[in-house]
C-alpha cells in the first residue's frame, strides 16, 4: 500500500472509536505540553535572570560573608559574618575601585499616616543612586554626610510613597521604620524591578543608620566595581586588603569570598539547566505512560480486528502491508497527539509567562524551539517504539487462524 493509502486508512480506523482515541492521546498530549512548558519557562527564567544581572553591569564583584565552598548550600545561612562598614571605608579609599557599595538588606514594615506596607529596606551609600541609575520624582538621594552622621533620612520607592502619601508630596514628611522616625528626602520614579529588586517597593537609608536601626555590626554584602584594572586583579587586591583588615594570618582561611558577574551568570545557567532537565524528565514519564497506553490500545485493536486482518491476508495482503497499516495508525495517533500537545504547550506557556510578568518585570513570551522539535520527534518516536510490537503481532497472524476468530 502507498503511504497516502496507509495514512487515510489509519485516520479512518482512529475515527471509528473517537472516545478511545482521545483518551489514548491524552497521556502523550500532557507529556508534550509539559515538556514545552517546562523548557520555555526555563529559558524565559534564564533570560530574565541574566537580564537582571547584566542590568547592573558585567564587571561588578560581590564581596560576601563566609566560605565560598558553602556559597550555594543551606549551610551558608550559618556563616559567621565578617564584613564591616570599616571594611567598606577602607575599600572606598582605593583609587582602583570605581564604586564601593556596602549593603544592609532586610524586609520590614514602613508606616505613616495610618497606612503601612512591607518593603525591602536597603541600608546603602550614595553610590547606590548612580549604580542603579535612579531617577527622582521628588527630592533626591542622601549624601556622604548623611552616612557619616548616621542620619535618619529615607528615600522611598514609588509604590511606598503612593501607598502612604497618595498624591500628596512625601518629601519633608516622616515615616516609621522599625518604630523609628525617618524623614523623607526623596521619592524614586516608578522603576519596576532591576537586579532582583522591586525598586518601587524599596526604601533606602544610610548604611550606618540601618546598622543602628537593627542593632547590627556587619554588612549583608559589599559590591565593588573595578576602575581601570581587570576583575582578577581586583579580586586579588581586595583579598589582600580584607585579609589584612580581618587580621588573618598566613594559612588561615578567608572569612569572606567574592563572586564575579561571570560566575553568577554561570551559576544561574547551571541551576536553570539542571532544573529544566529534572522537570523535563518528570514530564517524560507522562510520555512513557502515554506510550504504554498506545501499545495496549494497539494490542486491543489487533485483537478486535483479527478477522479483518485474516481477510486482508487471504485477499493477498503481505505481512509488511499489515505491519505498515498498524504502525501507521500508531504514528498518526502520536503525531496528532504531538500537534495538540505543541499547540496547548504554546498556549500554556503564554498564560504562564503573562501571569508571571504581571508580578515580575523582565519576563517576555517565547517558546522553546527545542521543546517544539522535541515534542514532534518524541511523539513520532513513541508511535514507532510502542506501536511496533502490536503491528508486528498483527502481521504474523495466519489467515486461516484469523478468520476462525469470532
Short mmCIF file of C-alpha atoms in Angstrom, two decimals:
data_model
loop_
_atom_site.label_atom_id
_atom_site.label_comp_id
_atom_site.label_asym_id
_atom_site.label_seq_id
_atom_site.Cartn_x
_atom_site.Cartn_y
_atom_site.Cartn_z
CA UNK A 1 0.00 0.00 0.00
CA UNK A 2 1.09 3.54 -0.67
CA UNK A 3 1.82 5.86 2.26
CA UNK A 4 -1.20 8.01 1.35
CA UNK A 5 -3.49 4.98 1.46
CA UNK A 6 -1.95 3.85 4.75
CA UNK A 7 -2.48 7.33 6.21
CA UNK A 8 -6.14 7.53 5.12
CA UNK A 9 -6.77 4.00 6.38
CA UNK A 10 -5.21 4.90 9.74
CA UNK A 11 -7.37 8.03 10.06
CA UNK A 12 -10.49 6.03 9.22
CA UNK A 13 -9.62 3.41 11.83
CA UNK A 14 -8.93 6.02 14.53
CA UNK A 15 -12.17 7.94 13.91
CA UNK A 16 -14.11 4.70 14.24
CA UNK A 17 -13.76 4.94 18.03
CA UNK A 18 -13.29 8.62 18.81
CA UNK A 19 -13.64 8.33 22.59
CA UNK A 20 -10.93 5.70 22.89
CA UNK A 21 -8.68 7.63 20.52
CA UNK A 22 -8.97 10.84 22.56
CA UNK A 23 -8.29 9.07 25.86
CA UNK A 24 -5.28 7.31 24.34
CA UNK A 25 -3.90 10.62 23.06
CA UNK A 26 -4.25 12.28 26.46
CA UNK A 27 -1.05 10.89 28.01
CA UNK A 28 1.09 11.98 25.04
CA UNK A 29 -0.59 15.40 24.89
CA UNK A 30 0.04 16.07 28.59
CA UNK A 31 3.64 14.88 28.32
CA UNK A 32 4.48 17.09 25.32
CA UNK A 33 2.59 20.06 26.78
CA UNK A 34 4.62 19.68 29.98
CA UNK A 35 7.97 19.41 28.17
CA UNK A 36 7.30 22.56 26.10
CA UNK A 37 6.01 24.46 29.14
CA UNK A 38 8.97 23.48 31.33
CA UNK A 39 11.65 24.21 28.71
CA UNK A 40 10.03 27.51 27.68
CA UNK A 41 9.61 28.71 31.27
CA UNK A 42 13.19 27.63 32.00
CA UNK A 43 14.57 29.61 29.05
CA UNK A 44 12.41 32.65 29.90
CA UNK A 45 13.58 32.50 33.52
CA UNK A 46 17.20 32.27 32.42
CA UNK A 47 16.84 35.26 30.07
CA UNK A 48 15.08 37.26 32.79
CA UNK A 49 17.67 36.48 35.46
CA UNK A 50 20.62 37.13 33.15
CA UNK A 51 19.00 40.38 32.07
CA UNK A 52 18.61 41.40 35.71
CA UNK A 53 22.26 40.55 36.39
CA UNK A 54 23.55 42.38 33.32
CA UNK A 55 21.43 45.45 34.09
CA UNK A 56 23.96 46.38 36.78
CA UNK A 57 26.98 45.86 34.54
CA UNK A 58 29.12 42.85 33.82
CA UNK A 59 32.17 43.89 35.84
CA UNK A 60 30.68 44.05 39.33
CA UNK A 61 32.14 41.89 42.09
CA UNK A 62 30.16 40.77 45.13
CA UNK A 63 32.12 40.56 48.38
CA UNK A 64 30.25 38.26 50.77
CA UNK A 65 30.49 36.79 54.24
CA UNK A 66 31.59 33.21 54.82
CA UNK A 67 33.21 30.40 52.86
CA UNK A 68 32.89 30.21 49.06
CA UNK A 69 32.58 26.42 49.29
CA UNK A 70 29.29 26.95 51.14
CA UNK A 71 28.07 29.76 48.87
CA UNK A 72 25.30 27.75 47.23
CA UNK A 73 24.47 25.46 50.15
CA UNK A 74 21.98 25.86 53.02
CA UNK A 75 24.94 25.99 55.45
CA UNK A 76 25.79 29.48 54.11
CA UNK A 77 22.97 30.79 56.32
CA UNK A 78 25.08 29.89 59.35
CA UNK A 79 28.28 31.51 58.03
CA UNK A 80 29.95 33.79 60.56
CA UNK A 81 29.57 37.41 59.36
CA UNK A 82 32.82 39.30 58.91
CA UNK A 83 32.29 42.30 56.63
CA UNK A 84 32.01 45.62 58.46
CA UNK A 85 31.35 49.22 57.48
CA UNK A 86 35.03 49.89 58.25
CA UNK A 87 35.90 47.35 55.54
CA UNK A 88 33.83 49.28 53.01
CA UNK A 89 35.51 52.56 54.02
CA UNK A 90 38.91 51.00 53.51
CA UNK A 91 37.86 49.83 50.06
CA UNK A 92 36.36 53.24 49.27
CA UNK A 93 39.81 54.80 49.76
CA UNK A 94 41.25 52.75 46.87
CA UNK A 95 41.52 54.62 43.57
CA UNK A 96 41.35 51.36 41.61
CA UNK A 97 37.71 50.90 42.65
CA UNK A 98 35.05 53.00 40.90
CA UNK A 99 32.14 52.04 43.18
CA UNK A 100 32.01 50.56 46.67
CA UNK A 101 28.50 49.75 47.83
CA UNK A 102 28.13 48.49 51.43
CA UNK A 103 24.68 46.94 51.86
CA UNK A 104 22.48 46.00 54.80
CA UNK A 105 19.29 44.46 53.42
CA UNK A 106 16.18 43.29 55.24
CA UNK A 107 12.39 43.31 54.91
CA UNK A 108 10.35 45.46 57.26
CA UNK A 109 7.12 47.37 57.68
CA UNK A 110 7.04 51.06 56.79
CA UNK A 111 4.17 53.01 58.35
CA UNK A 112 2.83 56.53 58.07
CA UNK A 113 -0.49 58.38 58.11
CA UNK A 114 -2.32 55.24 59.20
CA UNK A 115 -1.03 53.23 56.24
CA UNK A 116 1.61 50.52 56.16
CA UNK A 117 3.46 48.50 53.53
CA UNK A 118 6.04 45.71 53.70
CA UNK A 119 9.17 46.72 51.82
CA UNK A 120 12.81 45.89 51.27
CA UNK A 121 14.85 48.20 53.49
CA UNK A 122 18.27 48.81 51.96
CA UNK A 123 20.99 50.42 54.01
CA UNK A 124 23.46 51.72 51.44
CA UNK A 125 25.74 54.54 50.32
CA UNK A 126 25.28 57.41 47.82
CA UNK A 127 26.83 55.21 45.10
CA UNK A 128 23.52 53.29 45.02
CA UNK A 129 21.75 56.08 43.13
CA UNK A 130 24.44 56.22 40.45
CA UNK A 131 24.93 52.47 40.11
CA UNK A 132 21.20 51.81 39.75
CA UNK A 133 20.73 55.00 37.70
CA UNK A 134 17.89 56.12 39.96
CA UNK A 135 15.67 58.99 38.82
CA UNK A 136 13.66 61.02 41.31
CA UNK A 137 10.07 62.20 41.27
CA UNK A 138 10.70 64.30 44.39
CA UNK A 139 13.87 65.34 46.19
CA UNK A 140 16.99 63.22 45.79
CA UNK A 141 19.32 60.73 47.44
CA UNK A 142 21.26 61.16 50.66
CA UNK A 143 24.95 62.11 50.59
CA UNK A 144 28.16 61.14 52.37
CA UNK A 145 27.42 63.50 55.28
CA UNK A 146 24.17 61.60 55.95
CA UNK A 147 26.09 58.33 56.04
CA UNK A 148 28.82 59.68 58.31
CA UNK A 149 26.25 61.43 60.50
CA UNK A 150 24.10 58.28 60.73
CA UNK A 151 21.13 60.44 59.70
CA UNK A 152 17.60 59.10 59.93
CA UNK A 153 16.62 60.03 56.40
CA UNK A 154 14.91 57.80 53.85
CA UNK A 155 14.29 57.64 50.10
CA UNK A 156 11.02 55.94 49.16
CA UNK A 157 10.20 53.78 46.17
CA UNK A 158 7.25 54.89 44.02
CA UNK A 159 4.72 52.37 45.39
CA UNK A 160 5.74 53.02 49.00
CA UNK A 161 5.21 56.77 48.61
CA UNK A 162 1.88 56.28 46.83
CA UNK A 163 0.59 53.85 49.49
CA UNK A 164 1.41 56.15 52.40
CA UNK A 165 1.04 59.66 50.97
CA UNK A 166 -1.21 59.14 47.94
CA UNK A 167 -0.90 62.10 45.58
CA UNK A 168 0.47 64.41 48.27
CA UNK A 169 4.11 65.40 48.49
CA UNK A 170 6.17 62.92 50.52
CA UNK A 171 9.41 64.89 50.89
CA UNK A 172 9.59 66.68 54.22
CA UNK A 173 7.19 64.27 55.92
CA UNK A 174 8.11 61.34 58.15
CA UNK A 175 7.55 57.58 58.13
CA UNK A 176 8.32 54.93 60.72
CA UNK A 177 10.66 52.00 60.13
CA UNK A 178 11.02 49.52 62.98
CA UNK A 179 9.23 52.09 65.18
CA UNK A 180 11.87 54.76 64.43
CA UNK A 181 11.02 58.06 62.71
CA UNK A 182 12.71 58.74 59.36
CA UNK A 183 12.44 61.97 57.39
CA UNK A 184 11.63 61.51 53.69
CA UNK A 185 14.16 63.28 51.45
CA UNK A 186 13.38 61.67 48.10
CA UNK A 187 10.93 59.58 46.06
CA UNK A 188 12.11 57.43 43.15
CA UNK A 189 10.04 57.48 39.94
CA UNK A 190 8.18 54.28 39.01
CA UNK A 191 11.02 51.95 38.02
CA UNK A 192 9.82 48.33 38.22
CA UNK A 193 12.31 45.58 39.04
CA UNK A 194 16.03 45.71 38.48
CA UNK A 195 18.70 43.24 39.56
CA UNK A 196 16.24 41.12 41.57
CA UNK A 197 14.93 44.15 43.45
CA UNK A 198 11.49 45.72 43.14
CA UNK A 199 12.60 49.35 43.26
CA UNK A 200 9.02 50.55 43.67
CA UNK A 201 8.63 48.59 46.94
CA UNK A 202 12.03 49.52 48.35
CA UNK A 203 13.25 52.20 50.72
CA UNK A 204 16.83 53.41 51.10
CA UNK A 205 18.52 54.64 54.26
CA UNK A 206 22.17 55.43 55.03
CA UNK A 207 24.01 52.18 55.72
CA UNK A 208 25.19 53.42 59.13
CA UNK A 209 21.63 54.30 60.07
CA UNK A 210 20.49 50.79 59.06
CA UNK A 211 23.16 49.26 61.30
CA UNK A 212 21.88 51.34 64.22
CA UNK A 213 18.24 50.63 63.36
CA UNK A 214 18.65 46.87 63.51
CA UNK A 215 21.46 46.66 66.05
CA UNK A 216 23.81 45.09 63.53
CA UNK A 217 27.56 45.30 63.10
CA UNK A 218 28.04 43.51 59.80
CA UNK A 219 27.16 44.10 56.17
CA UNK A 220 24.88 41.77 54.18
CA UNK A 221 27.46 42.10 51.40
CA UNK A 222 29.57 44.72 49.61
CA UNK A 223 29.54 45.41 45.86
CA UNK A 224 32.69 46.76 44.21
CA UNK A 225 33.43 47.78 40.63
CA UNK A 226 36.98 47.93 39.21
CA UNK A 227 38.40 51.18 37.92
CA UNK A 228 40.98 50.60 35.18
CA UNK A 229 42.10 47.12 36.28
CA UNK A 230 40.91 43.61 35.48
CA UNK A 231 38.46 41.63 37.60
CA UNK A 232 41.15 39.11 38.50
CA UNK A 233 43.48 41.86 39.69
CA UNK A 234 40.61 43.43 41.64
CA UNK A 235 39.81 40.13 43.36
CA UNK A 236 43.49 39.72 44.28
CA UNK A 237 43.81 43.26 45.70
CA UNK A 238 40.52 43.12 47.62
CA UNK A 239 41.52 39.75 49.08
CA UNK A 240 44.82 41.18 50.32
CA UNK A 241 43.08 44.21 51.86
CA UNK A 242 40.38 42.14 53.59
CA UNK A 243 42.84 39.59 54.97
CA UNK A 244 44.85 42.45 56.41
CA UNK A 245 41.74 44.18 57.81
CA UNK A 246 40.49 40.94 59.39
CA UNK A 247 43.96 40.16 60.77
CA UNK A 248 44.13 36.76 59.15
CA UNK A 249 47.48 35.03 59.46
CA UNK A 250 49.18 33.03 56.75
CA UNK A 251 47.43 29.67 56.49
CA UNK A 252 44.13 30.99 57.89
CA UNK A 253 41.10 30.51 55.63
CA UNK A 254 39.39 33.60 54.28
CA UNK A 255 36.26 34.57 56.23
CA UNK A 256 34.83 36.17 53.09
CA UNK A 257 34.58 35.34 49.41
CA UNK A 258 33.99 37.09 46.11
CA UNK A 259 31.79 36.26 43.15
CA UNK A 260 32.06 38.00 39.78
CA UNK A 261 29.17 38.61 37.42
CA UNK A 262 30.52 35.93 35.07
CA UNK A 263 30.43 33.41 37.92
CA UNK A 264 26.89 34.48 38.79
CA UNK A 265 25.81 34.01 35.17
CA UNK A 266 27.38 30.55 35.06
CA UNK A 267 25.72 29.58 38.35
CA UNK A 268 22.32 30.75 37.15
CA UNK A 269 22.71 28.92 33.82
CA UNK A 270 23.70 25.70 35.57
CA UNK A 271 20.81 25.89 38.03
CA UNK A 272 18.17 26.60 35.37
CA UNK A 273 19.58 23.92 33.06
CA UNK A 274 19.55 21.30 35.84
CA UNK A 275 16.03 22.33 36.86
CA UNK A 276 14.78 22.14 33.25
CA UNK A 277 16.33 18.70 32.78
CA UNK A 278 14.82 17.44 36.03
CA UNK A 279 11.33 18.77 35.30
CA UNK A 280 11.52 17.56 31.69
CA UNK A 281 12.41 14.11 33.00
CA UNK A 282 9.31 14.19 35.18
CA UNK A 283 7.26 15.26 32.15
CA UNK A 284 8.81 12.42 30.14
CA UNK A 285 7.11 9.97 32.50
CA UNK A 286 3.79 11.14 31.02
CA UNK A 287 5.14 10.31 27.57
CA UNK A 288 6.18 6.87 28.77
CA UNK A 289 2.77 6.23 30.31
CA UNK A 290 1.12 7.54 27.15
CA UNK A 291 3.31 5.25 25.03
CA UNK A 292 2.34 2.24 27.10
CA UNK A 293 -1.29 3.25 26.73
CA UNK A 294 -0.89 3.40 22.96
CA UNK A 295 0.73 -0.04 22.92
CA UNK A 296 -2.13 -1.51 24.96
CA UNK A 297 -4.77 0.08 22.73
CA UNK A 298 -2.99 -1.19 19.63
CA UNK A 299 -2.98 -4.72 21.07
CA UNK A 300 -6.72 -4.36 21.74
CA UNK A 301 -7.20 -3.11 18.19
CA UNK A 302 -5.30 -6.10 16.78
CA UNK A 303 -7.49 -8.47 18.81
CA UNK A 304 -10.71 -6.73 17.72
CA UNK A 305 -9.70 -6.74 14.05
CA UNK A 306 -8.29 -10.24 13.83
CA UNK A 307 -10.90 -11.33 11.25
CA UNK A 308 -10.23 -8.16 9.22
CA UNK A 309 -6.52 -8.97 9.20
CA UNK A 310 -7.22 -12.56 8.17
CA UNK A 311 -9.49 -11.40 5.34
CA UNK A 312 -6.93 -8.93 4.04
CA UNK A 313 -4.18 -11.53 4.07
CA UNK A 314 -6.46 -14.05 2.36
CA UNK A 315 -7.02 -11.46 -0.38
CA UNK A 316 -3.26 -11.10 -0.92
CA UNK A 317 -2.03 -8.57 1.65
CA UNK A 318 1.54 -9.26 2.68
CA UNK A 319 2.98 -9.17 6.20
CA UNK A 320 4.64 -5.82 5.50
CA UNK A 321 1.27 -4.35 4.40
CA UNK A 322 -0.38 -5.30 7.69
CA UNK A 323 2.69 -4.17 9.65
CA UNK A 324 2.66 -0.84 7.82
CA UNK A 325 -1.05 -0.32 8.42
CA UNK A 326 -0.93 -0.80 12.19
CA UNK A 327 2.37 1.03 12.55
CA UNK A 328 0.91 3.96 10.62
CA UNK A 329 -2.07 4.03 12.97
CA UNK A 330 0.26 4.28 15.97
CA UNK A 331 2.36 7.01 14.32
CA UNK A 332 -0.70 9.01 13.22
CA UNK A 333 -2.16 8.71 16.72
CA UNK A 334 1.01 10.02 18.37
CA UNK A 335 1.61 12.64 15.67
CA UNK A 336 -1.87 14.07 16.27
CA UNK A 337 -1.13 13.96 19.99
CA UNK A 338 2.12 15.82 19.29
CA UNK A 339 0.37 18.57 17.33
CA UNK A 340 -2.28 19.04 20.01
CA UNK A 341 0.40 18.93 22.74
CA UNK A 342 2.52 21.58 20.99
CA UNK A 343 -0.45 23.91 20.47
CA UNK A 344 -1.60 23.53 24.07
CA UNK A 345 2.01 23.84 25.27
CA UNK A 346 2.39 27.18 23.47
CA UNK A 347 -0.91 28.37 24.95
CA UNK A 348 0.05 27.24 28.46
CA UNK A 349 3.44 28.95 28.13
CA UNK A 350 1.79 32.21 27.07
CA UNK A 351 -0.61 32.10 30.03
CA UNK A 352 2.17 31.21 32.49
CA UNK A 353 4.55 33.96 31.33
CA UNK A 354 1.73 36.51 31.19
CA UNK A 355 0.86 35.63 34.79
CA UNK A 356 4.48 35.85 35.93
CA UNK A 357 5.09 39.13 34.08
CA UNK A 358 2.18 40.71 35.97
CA UNK A 359 4.12 40.34 39.23
CA UNK A 360 7.73 40.29 38.00
CA UNK A 361 9.28 42.55 35.37
CA UNK A 362 11.68 41.25 32.75
CA UNK A 363 9.71 38.20 31.58
CA UNK A 364 8.95 38.06 27.86
CA UNK A 365 6.94 35.45 25.98
CA UNK A 366 8.98 33.00 23.96
CA UNK A 367 8.56 29.32 23.17
CA UNK A 368 11.43 26.86 23.33
CA UNK A 369 12.28 25.73 19.79
CA UNK A 370 13.95 22.70 21.33
CA UNK A 371 10.71 21.92 23.15
CA UNK A 372 8.65 22.03 19.95
CA UNK A 373 11.13 19.91 17.98
CA UNK A 374 11.40 17.52 20.89
CA UNK A 375 7.61 17.31 21.02
CA UNK A 376 7.28 16.35 17.36
CA UNK A 377 10.19 13.93 17.24
CA UNK A 378 9.37 12.29 20.56
CA UNK A 379 5.73 11.82 19.61
CA UNK A 380 6.71 10.16 16.33
CA UNK A 381 9.35 8.09 18.11
CA UNK A 382 6.85 6.96 20.75
CA UNK A 383 4.47 5.89 17.99
CA UNK A 384 7.12 3.77 16.27
CA UNK A 385 8.58 2.39 19.51
CA UNK A 386 5.33 1.42 21.20
CA UNK A 387 3.37 0.66 18.04
CA UNK A 388 5.88 -1.74 16.51
CA UNK A 389 5.22 -4.77 18.75
CA UNK A 390 1.41 -4.80 18.23
CA UNK A 391 1.89 -4.15 14.49
CA UNK A 392 4.41 -6.99 14.26
CA UNK A 393 1.97 -9.32 16.05
CA UNK A 394 -0.77 -8.37 13.60
CA UNK A 395 1.47 -9.01 10.59
CA UNK A 396 2.32 -12.52 11.79
CA UNK A 397 -1.28 -13.71 12.08
CA UNK A 398 -2.11 -16.62 9.78
CA UNK A 399 -5.14 -16.00 7.54
CA UNK A 400 -6.91 -19.28 8.37
CA UNK A 401 -6.50 -18.86 12.15
CA UNK A 402 -7.51 -15.22 11.96
CA UNK A 403 -10.68 -15.99 10.02
CA UNK A 404 -11.73 -18.55 12.64
CA UNK A 405 -11.89 -15.83 15.33
CA UNK A 406 -15.34 -14.59 16.30
#
